[in-house]
Amino acid sequence: MSYDLKLIKEKINKWDYYLNRYNLPSWETLPTIGLYMDQMVTLMNEYLGILPIAEGKNNTDVITASTINNYVRLGVMPAPIRKKYMRTHIAYLIIICTLKLTFSISEIGALIPADLTEEDMQNLYTKYVNIYKETTMGFAERVMADSKNLDENNSDNSITDMIARYAIESTFTKMLFVKMTRLKNVSYEEGSDTMKGKK
């Protein structure tokens, strides 16, 4: 495997520039009128242009109508109201889509109840947007620092090592997510009993 160090650094610099300027839409800027499915798909693809398109897909959409229908069918977000999607639906979809690269739909469903009131979703979504931005900034800073330390004399190995570190970190991040979400609504005594013999 061979990497072009100059190209890698250029791409990371461009990504850093984009990440530092990218924000999820605030609750206040989400449409307050109901949207039909085609309007919803267009809007979501505008909002989530940062997300990669799955390999092998023939279109350039981050999300499609069939995907949205599937999320409703699986019960991870509420059904539309008279075929219209409201601000709460948009917030659900943004959270789901930004997490689904790493987590399964059932894992996301365990994290976010599908029956939140508009007020509860507003509070949850506002916190999520703030944490998303904070985490994005911290991540971009780390990646930039790591890219500056790539060894020009041994570029392939140093790039491979960097990729490996982030891949391994992502597995531990997912393990922590799974462990913590399994403890939702579990008391200390219950948790101690059920986790005996487990790390």
Coordinates of C-alpha atoms in Angstrom, one line a residue:
M1 CA 0.0 0.0 0.0
S2 CA 1.4 3.4 -0.9
Y3 CA 0.2 6.8 0.2
D4 CA 1.0 10.2 -1.2
L5 CA 1.9 12.2 1.9
K6 CA 1.4 15.6 0.2
L7 CA -2.1 14.5 -1.0
I8 CA -3.0 13.2 2.5
K9 CA -2.0 16.5 4.2
E10 CA -3.9 18.5 1.6
K11 CA -7.1 16.5 2.1
I12 CA -6.7 16.8 5.9
N13 CA -6.2 20.5 5.7
K14 CA -9.3 20.9 3.5
W15 CA -11.3 18.7 5.9
D16 CA -10.1 20.7 8.8
Y17 CA -11.2 24.0 7.1
Y18 CA -14.6 22.5 6.4
L19 CA -15.1 21.0 9.8
N20 CA -14.3 24.2 11.6
R21 CA -17.0 26.0 9.6
Y22 CA -19.6 23.2 9.6
N23 CA -22.5 23.4 12.0
L24 CA -25.6 21.3 12.3
P25 CA -28.7 23.6 12.0
S26 CA -30.0 25.0 15.3
W27 CA -33.5 24.1 16.5
E28 CA -34.6 27.7 15.8
T29 CA -33.6 27.4 12.1
L30 CA -35.4 24.2 11.4
P31 CA -38.6 24.7 9.3
T32 CA -41.7 25.2 11.4
I33 CA -44.1 24.1 8.7
G34 CA -44.8 20.5 7.7
L35 CA -42.8 19.1 4.8
Y36 CA -43.8 16.4 2.4
M37 CA -41.4 13.5 1.8
D38 CA -39.6 15.0 -1.3
Q39 CA -39.1 18.3 0.5
M40 CA -37.8 16.4 3.6
V41 CA -35.2 14.4 1.5
T42 CA -34.0 17.6 -0.2
L43 CA -33.6 19.4 3.1
M44 CA -31.9 16.5 4.9
N45 CA -29.3 16.2 2.0
E46 CA -28.6 19.9 2.3
Y47 CA -28.1 19.7 6.1
L48 CA -26.0 16.5 6.0
G49 CA -23.7 17.1 3.1
I50 CA -20.8 16.4 5.5
L51 CA -21.7 12.7 5.6
P52 CA -20.2 10.3 3.1
I53 CA -22.4 8.5 0.5
A54 CA -22.4 4.7 0.9
E55 CA -20.2 3.0 -1.7
G56 CA -22.1 1.5 -4.6
K57 CA -25.0 3.9 -4.3
N58 CA -26.1 5.3 -7.7
N59 CA -27.4 8.6 -6.3
T60 CA -25.8 11.3 -4.4
D61 CA -28.3 11.4 -1.5
V62 CA -27.2 11.0 2.1
I63 CA -30.8 9.8 2.8
T64 CA -33.7 8.7 0.7
A65 CA -37.4 8.4 1.1
S66 CA -37.2 4.6 1.6
T67 CA -34.7 5.1 4.4
I68 CA -36.9 7.6 6.2
N69 CA -39.9 5.2 5.8
N70 CA -37.8 2.4 7.2
Y71 CA -36.8 4.4 10.3
V72 CA -40.5 5.1 10.9
R73 CA -41.4 1.4 10.4
L74 CA -38.6 0.4 12.8
G75 CA -40.0 2.8 15.4
V76 CA -36.8 4.8 15.9
M77 CA -38.7 8.0 15.0
P78 CA -42.3 9.1 15.0
A79 CA -44.6 8.7 12.0
P80 CA -45.4 11.7 9.9
I81 CA -48.5 13.7 10.7
R82 CA -50.9 13.5 7.7
K83 CA -47.9 12.7 5.5
K84 CA -46.1 15.8 6.7
Y85 CA -42.8 15.9 8.6
M86 CA -42.5 18.5 11.4
R87 CA -39.5 20.1 13.1
T88 CA -39.3 17.2 15.6
H89 CA -39.0 14.7 12.7
I90 CA -36.2 16.7 11.2
A91 CA -34.3 16.7 14.5
Y92 CA -34.7 13.0 14.9
L93 CA -33.4 12.4 11.4
I94 CA -30.4 14.6 11.9
I95 CA -29.4 12.8 15.0
I96 CA -30.0 9.3 13.5
C97 CA -28.1 10.1 10.3
T98 CA -25.0 11.5 12.1
L99 CA -24.8 8.5 14.3
K100 CA -25.6 5.7 11.9
L101 CA -22.1 5.5 10.4
T102 CA -21.0 3.9 13.6
F103 CA -24.0 2.6 15.3
S104 CA -26.9 0.3 14.3
I105 CA -30.4 1.6 14.1
S106 CA -31.4 -0.5 17.0
E107 CA -28.6 1.0 19.1
I108 CA -29.6 4.5 18.2
G109 CA -33.2 3.6 19.0
A110 CA -32.1 2.5 22.4
L111 CA -30.4 5.9 22.9
I112 CA -33.3 8.1 21.8
P113 CA -36.9 7.3 22.6
A114 CA -39.2 7.6 19.5
D115 CA -42.0 9.2 21.5
L116 CA -40.4 12.5 22.8
T117 CA -42.5 15.5 23.0
E118 CA -41.6 18.6 20.9
E119 CA -40.2 20.3 24.1
D120 CA -38.1 17.3 25.1
M121 CA -36.8 16.9 21.5
Q122 CA -35.9 20.6 21.4
N123 CA -33.9 20.2 24.6
L124 CA -32.2 17.0 23.5
Y125 CA -31.5 18.3 20.0
T126 CA -30.0 21.6 21.2
K127 CA -27.7 19.8 23.5
Y128 CA -26.7 17.4 20.7
V129 CA -25.9 20.2 18.3
N130 CA -23.7 21.9 20.9
I131 CA -21.9 18.6 21.8
Y132 CA -21.5 17.8 18.1
K133 CA -19.8 21.1 17.4
E134 CA -17.5 20.8 20.5
T135 CA -16.5 17.2 19.6
T136 CA -16.0 18.1 16.0
M137 CA -13.6 21.0 16.9
G138 CA -11.6 18.8 19.3
F139 CA -11.4 15.9 16.8
A140 CA -10.3 18.2 13.9
E141 CA -7.6 19.7 16.2
R142 CA -6.2 16.3 17.0
V143 CA -6.2 15.1 13.4
M144 CA -4.3 18.3 12.4
A145 CA -1.8 17.8 15.1
D146 CA -1.3 14.1 14.1
S147 CA -1.0 15.0 10.4
K148 CA 1.8 17.5 11.2
N149 CA 3.7 14.7 12.9
L150 CA 3.6 12.4 9.9
D151 CA 7.1 11.3 9.0
E152 CA 8.1 12.4 5.5
N153 CA 11.0 9.8 5.5
N154 CA 8.7 7.0 6.4
S155 CA 5.3 8.3 5.2
D156 CA 3.6 5.0 4.4
N157 CA 4.3 3.5 7.9
S158 CA 3.4 6.7 9.7
I159 CA 0.1 7.2 7.8
T160 CA -0.8 3.5 8.4
D161 CA 0.0 3.9 12.1
M162 CA -2.3 7.0 12.3
I163 CA -5.1 5.2 10.5
A164 CA -4.7 2.2 12.9
R165 CA -4.8 4.4 16.0
Y166 CA -8.1 6.0 14.9
A167 CA -9.6 2.7 13.9
I168 CA -8.7 1.2 17.3
E169 CA -10.0 4.2 19.1
S170 CA -13.3 3.9 17.3
T171 CA -13.7 0.4 18.5
F172 CA -13.2 1.4 22.1
T173 CA -15.6 4.3 21.6
K174 CA -18.3 1.9 20.4
M175 CA -17.6 -0.5 23.3
L176 CA -18.1 2.4 25.8
F177 CA -21.3 3.5 24.1
V178 CA -22.7 -0.1 24.2
K179 CA -21.8 -0.6 27.9
M180 CA -23.2 2.7 29.0
T181 CA -26.5 2.5 27.0
R182 CA -27.0 -1.0 28.5
L183 CA -27.0 0.5 32.0
K184 CA -29.9 2.8 31.2
N185 CA -32.6 2.4 33.9
V186 CA -30.4 -0.2 35.7
S187 CA -29.7 0.4 39.5
Y188 CA -26.3 -0.1 41.0
E189 CA -27.4 -3.4 42.6
E190 CA -28.9 -4.8 39.4
G191 CA -25.8 -3.6 37.4
S192 CA -23.4 -5.3 39.9
D193 CA -25.3 -8.6 39.7
T194 CA -25.7 -8.6 35.9
M195 CA -22.1 -7.6 35.2
K196 CA -20.4 -10.1 37.5
G197 CA -17.5 -11.7 35.7
K198 CA -17.6 -9.1 32.9
K199 CA -15.2 -6.3 32.4

